[in-house]
Coordinates of N, CA, C and O in Angstrom, one line a residue:
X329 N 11.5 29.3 20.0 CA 12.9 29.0 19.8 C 13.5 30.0 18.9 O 14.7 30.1 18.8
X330 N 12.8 30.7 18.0 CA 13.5 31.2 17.2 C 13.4 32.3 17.6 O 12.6 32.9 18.2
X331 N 14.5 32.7 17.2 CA 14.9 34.3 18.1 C 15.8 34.2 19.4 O 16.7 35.1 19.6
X332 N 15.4 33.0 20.2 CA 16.7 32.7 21.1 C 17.7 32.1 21.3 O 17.8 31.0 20.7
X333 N 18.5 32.4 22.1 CA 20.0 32.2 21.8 C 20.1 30.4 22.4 O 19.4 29.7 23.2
X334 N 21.1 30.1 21.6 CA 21.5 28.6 21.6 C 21.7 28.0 23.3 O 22.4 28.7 24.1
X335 N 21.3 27.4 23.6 CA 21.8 26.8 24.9 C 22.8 26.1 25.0 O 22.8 25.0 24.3
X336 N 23.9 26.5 25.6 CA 25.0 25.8 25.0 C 25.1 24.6 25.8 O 26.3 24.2 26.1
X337 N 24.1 24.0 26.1 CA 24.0 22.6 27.1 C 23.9 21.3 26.0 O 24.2 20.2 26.4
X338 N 23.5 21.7 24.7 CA 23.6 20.8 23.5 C 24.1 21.4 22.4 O 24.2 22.6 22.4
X339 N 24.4 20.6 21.1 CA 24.8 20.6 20.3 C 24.0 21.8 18.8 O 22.8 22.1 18.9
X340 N 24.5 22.1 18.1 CA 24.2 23.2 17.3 C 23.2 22.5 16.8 O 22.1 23.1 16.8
X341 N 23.3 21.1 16.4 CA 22.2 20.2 15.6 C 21.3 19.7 16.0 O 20.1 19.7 15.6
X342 N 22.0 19.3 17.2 CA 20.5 19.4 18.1 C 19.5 20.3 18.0 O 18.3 20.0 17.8
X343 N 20.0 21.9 18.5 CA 19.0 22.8 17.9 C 18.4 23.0 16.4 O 17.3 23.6 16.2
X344 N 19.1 22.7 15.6 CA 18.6 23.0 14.3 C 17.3 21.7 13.9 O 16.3 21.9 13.2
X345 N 17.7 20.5 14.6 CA 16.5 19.4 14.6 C 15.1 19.8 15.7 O 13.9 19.5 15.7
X346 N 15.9 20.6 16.5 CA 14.1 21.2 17.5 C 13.9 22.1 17.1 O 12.9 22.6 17.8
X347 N 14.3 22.9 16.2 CA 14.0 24.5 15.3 C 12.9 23.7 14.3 O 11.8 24.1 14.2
X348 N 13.2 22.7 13.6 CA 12.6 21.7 12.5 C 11.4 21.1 13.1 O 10.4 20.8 12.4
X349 N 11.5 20.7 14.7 CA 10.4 19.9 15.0 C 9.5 20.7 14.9 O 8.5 20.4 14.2
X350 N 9.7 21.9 15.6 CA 9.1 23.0 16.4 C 8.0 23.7 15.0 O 6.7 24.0 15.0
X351 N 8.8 23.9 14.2 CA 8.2 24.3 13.0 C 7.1 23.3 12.4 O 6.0 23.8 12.2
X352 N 7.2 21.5 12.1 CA 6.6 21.0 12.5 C 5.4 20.9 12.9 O 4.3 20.9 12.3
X353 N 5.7 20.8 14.2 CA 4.4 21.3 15.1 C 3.2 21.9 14.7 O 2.0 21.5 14.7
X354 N 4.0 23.3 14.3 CA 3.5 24.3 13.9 C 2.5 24.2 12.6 O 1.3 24.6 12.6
X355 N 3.1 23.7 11.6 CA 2.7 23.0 10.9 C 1.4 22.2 11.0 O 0.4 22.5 10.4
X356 N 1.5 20.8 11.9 CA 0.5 20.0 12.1 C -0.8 20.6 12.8 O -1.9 20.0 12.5
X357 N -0.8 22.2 13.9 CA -1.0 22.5 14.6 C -2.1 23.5 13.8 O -2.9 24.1 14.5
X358 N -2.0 23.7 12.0 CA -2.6 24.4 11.1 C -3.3 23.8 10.5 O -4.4 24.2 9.9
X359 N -2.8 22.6 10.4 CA -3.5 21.5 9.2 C -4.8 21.5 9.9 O -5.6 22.1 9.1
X360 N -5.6 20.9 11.0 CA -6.9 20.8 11.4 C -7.5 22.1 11.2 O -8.7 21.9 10.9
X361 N -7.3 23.0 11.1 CA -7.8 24.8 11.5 C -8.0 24.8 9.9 O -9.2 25.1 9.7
X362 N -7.2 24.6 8.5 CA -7.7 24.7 7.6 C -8.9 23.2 7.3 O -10.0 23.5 6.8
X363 N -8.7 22.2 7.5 CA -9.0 21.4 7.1 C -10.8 21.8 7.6 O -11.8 21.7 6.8
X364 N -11.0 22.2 9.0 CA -12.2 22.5 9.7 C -12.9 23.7 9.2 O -14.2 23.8 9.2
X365 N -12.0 24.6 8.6 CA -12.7 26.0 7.9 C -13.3 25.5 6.7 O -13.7 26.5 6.1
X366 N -13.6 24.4 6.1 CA -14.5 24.4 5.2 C -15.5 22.9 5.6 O -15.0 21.9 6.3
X367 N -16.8 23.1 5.1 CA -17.3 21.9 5.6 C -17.2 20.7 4.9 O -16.9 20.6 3.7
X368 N -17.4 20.0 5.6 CA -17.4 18.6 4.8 C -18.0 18.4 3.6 O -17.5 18.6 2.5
X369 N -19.1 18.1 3.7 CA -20.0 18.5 2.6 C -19.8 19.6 1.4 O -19.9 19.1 0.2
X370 N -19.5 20.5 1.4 CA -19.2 21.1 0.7 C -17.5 20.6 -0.3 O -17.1 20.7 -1.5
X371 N -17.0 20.3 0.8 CA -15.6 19.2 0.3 C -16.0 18.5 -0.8 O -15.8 18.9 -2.0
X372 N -16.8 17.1 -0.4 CA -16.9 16.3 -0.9 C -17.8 16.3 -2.2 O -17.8 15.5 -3.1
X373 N -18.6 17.3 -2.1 CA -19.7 17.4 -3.5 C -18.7 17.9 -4.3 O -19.2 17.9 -5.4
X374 N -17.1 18.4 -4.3 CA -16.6 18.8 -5.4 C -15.3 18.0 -5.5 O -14.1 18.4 -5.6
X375 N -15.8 16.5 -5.3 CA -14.7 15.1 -5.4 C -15.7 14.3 -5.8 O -16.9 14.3 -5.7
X376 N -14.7 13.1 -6.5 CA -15.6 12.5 -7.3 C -15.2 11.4 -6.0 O -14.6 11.6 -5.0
X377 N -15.5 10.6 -6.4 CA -16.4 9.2 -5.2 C -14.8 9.0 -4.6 O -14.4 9.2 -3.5
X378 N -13.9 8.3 -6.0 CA -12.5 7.7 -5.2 C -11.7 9.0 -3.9 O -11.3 9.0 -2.8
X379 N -12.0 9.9 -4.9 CA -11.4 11.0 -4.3 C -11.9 11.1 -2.8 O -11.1 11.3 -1.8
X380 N -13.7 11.1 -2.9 CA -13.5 10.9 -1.5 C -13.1 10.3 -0.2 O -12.8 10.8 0.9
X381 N -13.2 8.9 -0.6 CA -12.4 7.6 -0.5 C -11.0 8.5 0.8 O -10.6 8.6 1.9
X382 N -10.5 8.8 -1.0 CA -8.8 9.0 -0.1 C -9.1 10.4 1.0 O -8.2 10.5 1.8
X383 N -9.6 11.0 1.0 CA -10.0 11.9 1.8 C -10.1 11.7 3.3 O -9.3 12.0 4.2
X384 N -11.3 11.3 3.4 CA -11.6 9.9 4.0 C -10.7 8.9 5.0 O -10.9 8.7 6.2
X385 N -9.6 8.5 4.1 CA -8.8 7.6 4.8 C -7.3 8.4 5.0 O -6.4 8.0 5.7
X386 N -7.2 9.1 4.6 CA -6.2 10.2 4.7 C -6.0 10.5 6.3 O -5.2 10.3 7.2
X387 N -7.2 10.8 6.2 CA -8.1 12.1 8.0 C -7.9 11.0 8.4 O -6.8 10.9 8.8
X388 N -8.8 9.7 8.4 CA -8.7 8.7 9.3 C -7.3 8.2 10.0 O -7.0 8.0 11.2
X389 N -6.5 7.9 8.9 CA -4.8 7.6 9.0 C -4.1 8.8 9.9 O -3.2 8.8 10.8
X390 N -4.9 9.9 9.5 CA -3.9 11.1 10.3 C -4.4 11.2 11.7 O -3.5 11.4 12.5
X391 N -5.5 10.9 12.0 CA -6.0 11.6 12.8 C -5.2 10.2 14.0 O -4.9 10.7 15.1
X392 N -5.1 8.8 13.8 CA -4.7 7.3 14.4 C -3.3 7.9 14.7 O -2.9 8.0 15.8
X393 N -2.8 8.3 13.6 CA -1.2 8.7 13.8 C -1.0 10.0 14.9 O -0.3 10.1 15.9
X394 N -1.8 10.8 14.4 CA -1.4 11.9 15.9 C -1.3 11.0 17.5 O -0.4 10.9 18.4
X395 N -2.8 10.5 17.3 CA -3.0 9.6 18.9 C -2.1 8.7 19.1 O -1.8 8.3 20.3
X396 N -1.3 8.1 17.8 CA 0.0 7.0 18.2 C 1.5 7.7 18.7 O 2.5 7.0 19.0
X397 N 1.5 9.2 18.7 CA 2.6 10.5 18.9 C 2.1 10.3 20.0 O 2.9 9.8 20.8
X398 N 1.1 10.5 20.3 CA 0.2 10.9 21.7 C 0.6 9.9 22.7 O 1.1 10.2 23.8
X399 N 0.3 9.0 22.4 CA 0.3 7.6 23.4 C 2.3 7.2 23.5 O 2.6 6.3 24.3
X400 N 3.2 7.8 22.8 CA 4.6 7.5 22.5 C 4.8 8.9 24.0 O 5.5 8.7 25.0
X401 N 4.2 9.9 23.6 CA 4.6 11.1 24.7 C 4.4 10.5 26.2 O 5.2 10.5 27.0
X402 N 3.1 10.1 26.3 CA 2.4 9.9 28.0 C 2.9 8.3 28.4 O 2.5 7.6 29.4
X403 N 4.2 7.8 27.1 CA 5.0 6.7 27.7 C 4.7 5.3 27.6 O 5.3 4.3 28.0
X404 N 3.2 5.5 26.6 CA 2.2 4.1 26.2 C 3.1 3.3 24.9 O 3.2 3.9 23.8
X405 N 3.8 2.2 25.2 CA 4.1 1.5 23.8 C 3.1 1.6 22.8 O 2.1 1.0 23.2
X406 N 3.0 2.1 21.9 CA 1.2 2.2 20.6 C 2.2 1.2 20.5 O 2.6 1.0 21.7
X407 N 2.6 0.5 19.7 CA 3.1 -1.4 19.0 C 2.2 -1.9 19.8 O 1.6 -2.9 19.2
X408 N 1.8 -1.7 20.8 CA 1.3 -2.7 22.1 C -0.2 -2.5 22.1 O -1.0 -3.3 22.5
X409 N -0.5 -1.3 21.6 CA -1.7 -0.7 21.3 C -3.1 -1.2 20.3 O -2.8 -1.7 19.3
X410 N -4.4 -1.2 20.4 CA -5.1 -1.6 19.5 C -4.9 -0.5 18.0 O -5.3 -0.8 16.9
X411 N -4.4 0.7 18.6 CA -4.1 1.9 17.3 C -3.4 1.4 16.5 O -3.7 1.8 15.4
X412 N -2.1 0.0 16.5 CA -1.5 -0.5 15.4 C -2.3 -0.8 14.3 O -2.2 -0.6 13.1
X413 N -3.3 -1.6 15.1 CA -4.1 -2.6 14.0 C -4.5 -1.6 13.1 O -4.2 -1.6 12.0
X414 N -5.4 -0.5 13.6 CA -6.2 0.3 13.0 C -5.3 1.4 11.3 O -5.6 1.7 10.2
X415 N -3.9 1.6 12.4 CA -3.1 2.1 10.8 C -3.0 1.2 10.0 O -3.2 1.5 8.9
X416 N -2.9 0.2 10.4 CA -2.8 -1.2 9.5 C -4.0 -1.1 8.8 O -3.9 -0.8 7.6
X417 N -4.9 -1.3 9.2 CA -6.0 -1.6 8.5 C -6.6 -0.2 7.7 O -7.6 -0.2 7.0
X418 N -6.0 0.9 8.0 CA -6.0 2.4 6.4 C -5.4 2.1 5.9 O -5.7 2.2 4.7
X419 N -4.1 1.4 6.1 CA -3.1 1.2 5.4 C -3.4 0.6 4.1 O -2.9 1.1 3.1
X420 N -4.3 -0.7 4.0 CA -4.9 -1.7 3.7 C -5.4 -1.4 2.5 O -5.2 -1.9 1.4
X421 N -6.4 -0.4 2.9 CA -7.6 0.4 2.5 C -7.3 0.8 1.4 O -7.8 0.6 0.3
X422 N -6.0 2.0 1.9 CA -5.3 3.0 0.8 C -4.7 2.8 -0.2 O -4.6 3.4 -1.3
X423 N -4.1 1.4 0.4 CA -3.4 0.5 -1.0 C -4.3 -0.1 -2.0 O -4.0 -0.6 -3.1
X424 N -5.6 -0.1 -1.3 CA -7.0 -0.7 -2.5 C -7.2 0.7 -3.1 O -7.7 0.6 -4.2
X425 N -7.1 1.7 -2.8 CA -7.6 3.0 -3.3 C -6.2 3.1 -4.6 O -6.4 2.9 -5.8
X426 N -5.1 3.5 -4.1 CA -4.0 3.6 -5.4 C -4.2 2.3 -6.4 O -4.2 2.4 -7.6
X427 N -4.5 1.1 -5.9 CA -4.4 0.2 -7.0 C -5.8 0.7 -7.8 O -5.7 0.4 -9.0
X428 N -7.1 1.4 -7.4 CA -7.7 1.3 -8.3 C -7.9 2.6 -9.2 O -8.8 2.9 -10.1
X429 N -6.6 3.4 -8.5 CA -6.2 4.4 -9.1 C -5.0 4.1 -10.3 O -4.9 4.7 -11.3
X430 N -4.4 3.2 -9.9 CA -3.4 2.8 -11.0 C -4.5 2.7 -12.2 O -4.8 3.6 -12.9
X431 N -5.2 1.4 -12.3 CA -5.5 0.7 -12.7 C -6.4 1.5 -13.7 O -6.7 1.0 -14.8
X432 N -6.8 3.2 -13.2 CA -7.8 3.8 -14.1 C -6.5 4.6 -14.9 O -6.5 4.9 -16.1
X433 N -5.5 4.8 -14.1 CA -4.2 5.4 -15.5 C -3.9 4.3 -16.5 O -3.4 4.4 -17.7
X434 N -4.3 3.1 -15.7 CA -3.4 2.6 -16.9 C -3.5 2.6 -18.7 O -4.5 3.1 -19.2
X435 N -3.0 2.2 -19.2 CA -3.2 2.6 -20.7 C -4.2 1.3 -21.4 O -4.0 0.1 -21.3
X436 N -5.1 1.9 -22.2 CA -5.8 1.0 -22.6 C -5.5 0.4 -23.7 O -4.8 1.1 -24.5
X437 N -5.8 -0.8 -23.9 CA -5.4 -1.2 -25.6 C -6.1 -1.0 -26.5 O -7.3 -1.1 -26.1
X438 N -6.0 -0.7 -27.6 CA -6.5 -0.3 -29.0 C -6.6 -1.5 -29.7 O -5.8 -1.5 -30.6
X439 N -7.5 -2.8 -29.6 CA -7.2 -4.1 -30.4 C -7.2 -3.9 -31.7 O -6.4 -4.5 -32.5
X440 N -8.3 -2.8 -32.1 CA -8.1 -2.8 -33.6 C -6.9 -2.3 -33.9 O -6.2 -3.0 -34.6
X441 N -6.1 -1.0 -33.5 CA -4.6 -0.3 -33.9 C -3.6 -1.5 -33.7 O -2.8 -1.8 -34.7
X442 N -3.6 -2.1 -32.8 CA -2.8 -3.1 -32.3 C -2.8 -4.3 -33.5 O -1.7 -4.7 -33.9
X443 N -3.8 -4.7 -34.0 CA -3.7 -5.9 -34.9 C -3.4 -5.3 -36.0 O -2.5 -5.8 -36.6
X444 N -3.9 -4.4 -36.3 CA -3.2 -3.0 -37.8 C -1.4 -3.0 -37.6 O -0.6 -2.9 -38.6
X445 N -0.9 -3.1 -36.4 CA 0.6 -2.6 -36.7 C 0.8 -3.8 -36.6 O 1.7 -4.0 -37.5
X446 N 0.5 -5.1 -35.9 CA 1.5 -6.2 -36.3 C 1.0 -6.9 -37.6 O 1.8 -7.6 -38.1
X447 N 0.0 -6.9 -38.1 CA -0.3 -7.2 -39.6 C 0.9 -6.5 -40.4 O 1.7 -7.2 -41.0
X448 N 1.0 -5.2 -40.4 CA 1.8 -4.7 -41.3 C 3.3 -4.6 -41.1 O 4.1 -4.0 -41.9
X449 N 3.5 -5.3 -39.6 CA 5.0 -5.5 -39.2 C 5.4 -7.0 -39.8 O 6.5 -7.1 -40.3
X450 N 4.8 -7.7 -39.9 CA 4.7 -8.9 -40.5 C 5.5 -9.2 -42.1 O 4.9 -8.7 -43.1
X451 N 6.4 -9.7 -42.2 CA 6.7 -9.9 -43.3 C 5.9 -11.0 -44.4 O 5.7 -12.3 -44.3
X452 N 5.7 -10.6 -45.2 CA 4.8 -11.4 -45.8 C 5.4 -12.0 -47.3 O 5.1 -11.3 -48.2
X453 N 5.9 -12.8 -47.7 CA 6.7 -13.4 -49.1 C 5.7 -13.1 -50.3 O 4.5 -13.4 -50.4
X454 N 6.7 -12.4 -51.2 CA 5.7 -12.0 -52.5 C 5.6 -13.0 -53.3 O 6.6 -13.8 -53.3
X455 N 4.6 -13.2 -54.1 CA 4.0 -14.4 -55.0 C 5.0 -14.0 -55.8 O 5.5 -12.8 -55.8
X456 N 5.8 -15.7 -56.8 CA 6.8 -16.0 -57.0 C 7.2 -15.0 -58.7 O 8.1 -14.5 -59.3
X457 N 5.3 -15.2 -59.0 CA 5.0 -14.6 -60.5 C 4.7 -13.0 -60.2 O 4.5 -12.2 -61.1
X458 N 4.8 -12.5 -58.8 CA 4.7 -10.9 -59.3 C 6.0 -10.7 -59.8 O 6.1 -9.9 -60.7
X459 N 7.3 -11.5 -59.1 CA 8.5 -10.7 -59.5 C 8.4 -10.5 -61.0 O 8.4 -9.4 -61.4
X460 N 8.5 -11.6 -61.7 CA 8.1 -11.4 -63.2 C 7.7 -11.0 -64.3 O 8.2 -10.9 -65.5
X461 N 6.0 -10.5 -63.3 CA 5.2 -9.5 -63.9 C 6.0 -7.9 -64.0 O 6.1 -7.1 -65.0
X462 N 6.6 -7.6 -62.7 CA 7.4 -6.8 -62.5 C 8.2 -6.2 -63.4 O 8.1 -5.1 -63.9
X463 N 9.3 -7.3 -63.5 CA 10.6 -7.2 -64.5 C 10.2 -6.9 -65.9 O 10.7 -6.1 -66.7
X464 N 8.8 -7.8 -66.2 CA 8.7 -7.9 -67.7 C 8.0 -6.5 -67.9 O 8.1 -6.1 -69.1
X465 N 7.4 -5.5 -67.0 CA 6.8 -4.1 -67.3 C 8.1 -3.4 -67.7 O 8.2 -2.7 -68.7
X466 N 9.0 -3.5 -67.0 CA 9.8 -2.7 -66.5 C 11.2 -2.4 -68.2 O 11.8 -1.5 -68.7
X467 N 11.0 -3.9 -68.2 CA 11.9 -4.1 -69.9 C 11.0 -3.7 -70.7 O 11.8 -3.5 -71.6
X468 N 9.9 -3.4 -71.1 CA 9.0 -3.0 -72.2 C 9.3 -1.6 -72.4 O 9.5 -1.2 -73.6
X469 N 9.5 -0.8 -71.1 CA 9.5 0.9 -71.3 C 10.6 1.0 -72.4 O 10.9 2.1 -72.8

Protein backbone atom coordinates (compact mmCIF):
# COMPACT_ATOMS: atom_id res chain seq x y z
CA UNK A 1 0.00 0.00 0.00
CA UNK A 2 2.59 2.32 0.47
CA UNK A 3 3.74 3.91 -2.49
CA UNK A 4 0.31 3.65 -4.08
CA UNK A 5 -2.01 5.95 -5.06
CA UNK A 6 -5.26 6.40 -2.94
CA UNK A 7 -8.33 4.59 -4.40
CA UNK A 8 -10.66 7.13 -4.49
CA UNK A 9 -13.51 4.39 -3.83
CA UNK A 10 -13.00 5.28 0.03
CA UNK A 11 -12.20 7.75 2.34
CA UNK A 12 -8.55 9.25 3.09
CA UNK A 13 -9.00 7.58 6.67
CA UNK A 14 -9.90 4.82 5.63
CA UNK A 15 -6.64 4.48 4.00
CA UNK A 16 -4.55 5.90 6.63
CA UNK A 17 -6.31 3.03 9.17
CA UNK A 18 -5.22 0.18 6.39
CA UNK A 19 -1.72 1.86 5.97
CA UNK A 20 -1.77 1.32 10.09
CA UNK A 21 -3.19 -2.17 9.84
CA UNK A 22 -0.93 -3.16 7.15
CA UNK A 23 2.04 -1.99 9.16
CA UNK A 24 0.66 -3.93 11.86
CA UNK A 25 0.64 -6.95 10.19
CA UNK A 26 3.94 -6.41 9.45
CA UNK A 27 4.74 -6.03 12.71
CA UNK A 28 3.07 -9.19 14.17
CA UNK A 29 4.41 -11.03 11.04
CA UNK A 30 8.23 -10.19 12.83
CA UNK A 31 7.47 -10.88 16.21
CA UNK A 32 7.53 -14.97 15.76
CA UNK A 33 10.86 -14.69 13.43
CA UNK A 34 12.53 -12.82 16.39
CA UNK A 35 11.01 -14.61 19.13
CA UNK A 36 12.10 -18.21 17.13
CA UNK A 37 15.79 -16.92 16.45
CA UNK A 38 16.80 -17.57 19.90
CA UNK A 39 16.06 -20.76 21.70
CA UNK A 40 14.11 -21.33 24.42
CA UNK A 41 16.35 -22.58 26.69
CA UNK A 42 18.76 -20.35 26.34
CA UNK A 43 15.83 -17.57 27.02
CA UNK A 44 14.91 -18.89 29.98
CA UNK A 45 18.32 -19.74 31.87
CA UNK A 46 18.74 -15.88 31.75
CA UNK A 47 15.14 -15.21 33.63
CA UNK A 48 14.50 -15.76 36.94
CA UNK A 49 11.52 -18.24 37.57
CA UNK A 50 8.48 -15.29 37.66
CA UNK A 51 9.94 -14.00 34.66
CA UNK A 52 9.56 -17.13 33.05
CA UNK A 53 6.09 -17.48 34.14
CA UNK A 54 5.21 -14.29 32.24
CA UNK A 55 7.05 -15.41 29.28
CA UNK A 56 5.30 -18.26 29.14
CA UNK A 57 1.84 -16.86 29.41
CA UNK A 58 2.57 -13.95 27.24
CA UNK A 59 3.31 -16.61 24.11
CA UNK A 60 0.51 -18.58 25.31
CA UNK A 61 -2.04 -15.42 25.42
CA UNK A 62 -0.55 -14.40 22.07
CA UNK A 63 -0.39 -17.18 20.32
CA UNK A 64 -4.83 -17.94 21.55
CA UNK A 65 -5.25 -14.38 20.31
CA UNK A 66 -3.81 -14.63 16.85
CA UNK A 67 -6.13 -18.01 16.37
CA UNK A 68 -9.20 -15.82 17.82
CA UNK A 69 -8.24 -13.09 14.57
CA UNK A 70 -8.06 -16.26 12.71
CA UNK A 71 -11.34 -17.81 13.49
CA UNK A 72 -13.12 -13.82 13.31
CA UNK A 73 -11.43 -13.85 9.43
CA UNK A 74 -12.84 -17.56 8.21
CA UNK A 75 -16.30 -16.07 9.83
CA UNK A 76 -16.17 -18.36 13.23
CA UNK A 77 -17.89 -16.36 16.20
CA UNK A 78 -14.42 -17.17 18.78
CA UNK A 79 -17.30 -15.69 21.82
CA UNK A 80 -18.84 -18.98 20.76
CA UNK A 81 -15.49 -20.69 20.72
CA UNK A 82 -13.67 -22.95 23.41
CA UNK A 83 -10.55 -20.16 22.59
CA UNK A 84 -12.66 -17.67 24.91
CA UNK A 85 -12.31 -19.77 27.90
CA UNK A 86 -8.64 -20.38 27.25
CA UNK A 87 -7.81 -16.27 27.12
CA UNK A 88 -9.73 -16.22 30.06
CA UNK A 89 -8.03 -18.58 31.86
CA UNK A 90 -4.07 -16.53 30.89
CA UNK A 91 -5.88 -14.02 31.76
CA UNK A 92 -6.31 -15.39 35.20
CA UNK A 93 -2.87 -16.58 35.39
CA UNK A 94 -1.30 -13.25 34.55
CA UNK A 95 -3.22 -11.40 37.04
CA UNK A 96 -1.63 -14.10 39.69
CA UNK A 97 1.70 -13.31 38.09
CA UNK A 98 1.45 -9.10 38.51
CA UNK A 99 -0.12 -9.62 41.90
CA UNK A 100 2.93 -11.49 42.86
CA UNK A 101 4.81 -9.01 41.28
CA UNK A 102 3.22 -6.15 43.07
CA UNK A 103 3.56 -7.74 46.12
CA UNK A 104 7.56 -8.27 45.74
CA UNK A 105 7.65 -4.16 44.93
CA UNK A 106 5.87 -3.50 47.62
CA UNK A 107 7.58 -1.59 50.37
CA UNK A 108 8.58 -3.30 53.32
CA UNK A 109 8.16 -2.17 56.90
CA UNK A 110 10.99 -1.26 59.14
CA UNK A 111 9.22 -2.21 62.66
CA UNK A 112 12.11 -1.12 64.52
CA UNK A 113 12.47 2.61 62.41
CA UNK A 114 8.72 2.71 62.50
CA UNK A 115 8.29 2.35 66.46
CA UNK A 116 11.59 4.93 66.66
CA UNK A 117 9.59 7.73 64.79
CA UNK A 118 6.25 7.35 66.57
CA UNK A 119 7.94 7.14 70.06
CA UNK A 120 9.59 10.39 69.29
CA UNK A 121 6.49 11.86 67.53
CA UNK A 122 4.70 11.34 70.69
CA UNK A 123 4.30 14.05 72.95
CA UNK A 124 5.38 13.28 76.20
CA UNK A 125 4.51 15.89 79.55
CA UNK A 126 7.70 16.96 81.36
CA UNK A 127 7.89 16.10 85.13
CA UNK A 128 6.27 19.01 87.01
CA UNK A 129 9.91 19.43 89.14
CA UNK A 130 12.16 19.57 86.02
CA UNK A 131 10.57 22.92 85.21
CA UNK A 132 11.94 24.12 88.45
CA UNK A 133 15.16 22.50 88.44
CA UNK A 134 15.37 24.37 85.22
CA UNK A 135 14.56 27.95 86.25
CA UNK A 136 16.43 27.61 89.50
CA UNK A 137 19.93 26.81 87.22
CA UNK A 138 19.09 29.36 85.07
CA UNK A 139 18.79 32.35 88.06
CA UNK A 140 22.04 31.20 89.69
CA UNK A 141 24.25 32.27 86.52
Amino acid sequence: MAGEEINEDYLVETHEYLSTFENSIGAVDEMPKTMMSVSRNELLQKLDPLEQARVDLVSAYTLNSMFWVYLATQGVNPKEHPVKQELERFRVYMNRVEEITDKEKAVKLDRGAASRFIKNALWEPKPKNASKVANKGKSKN
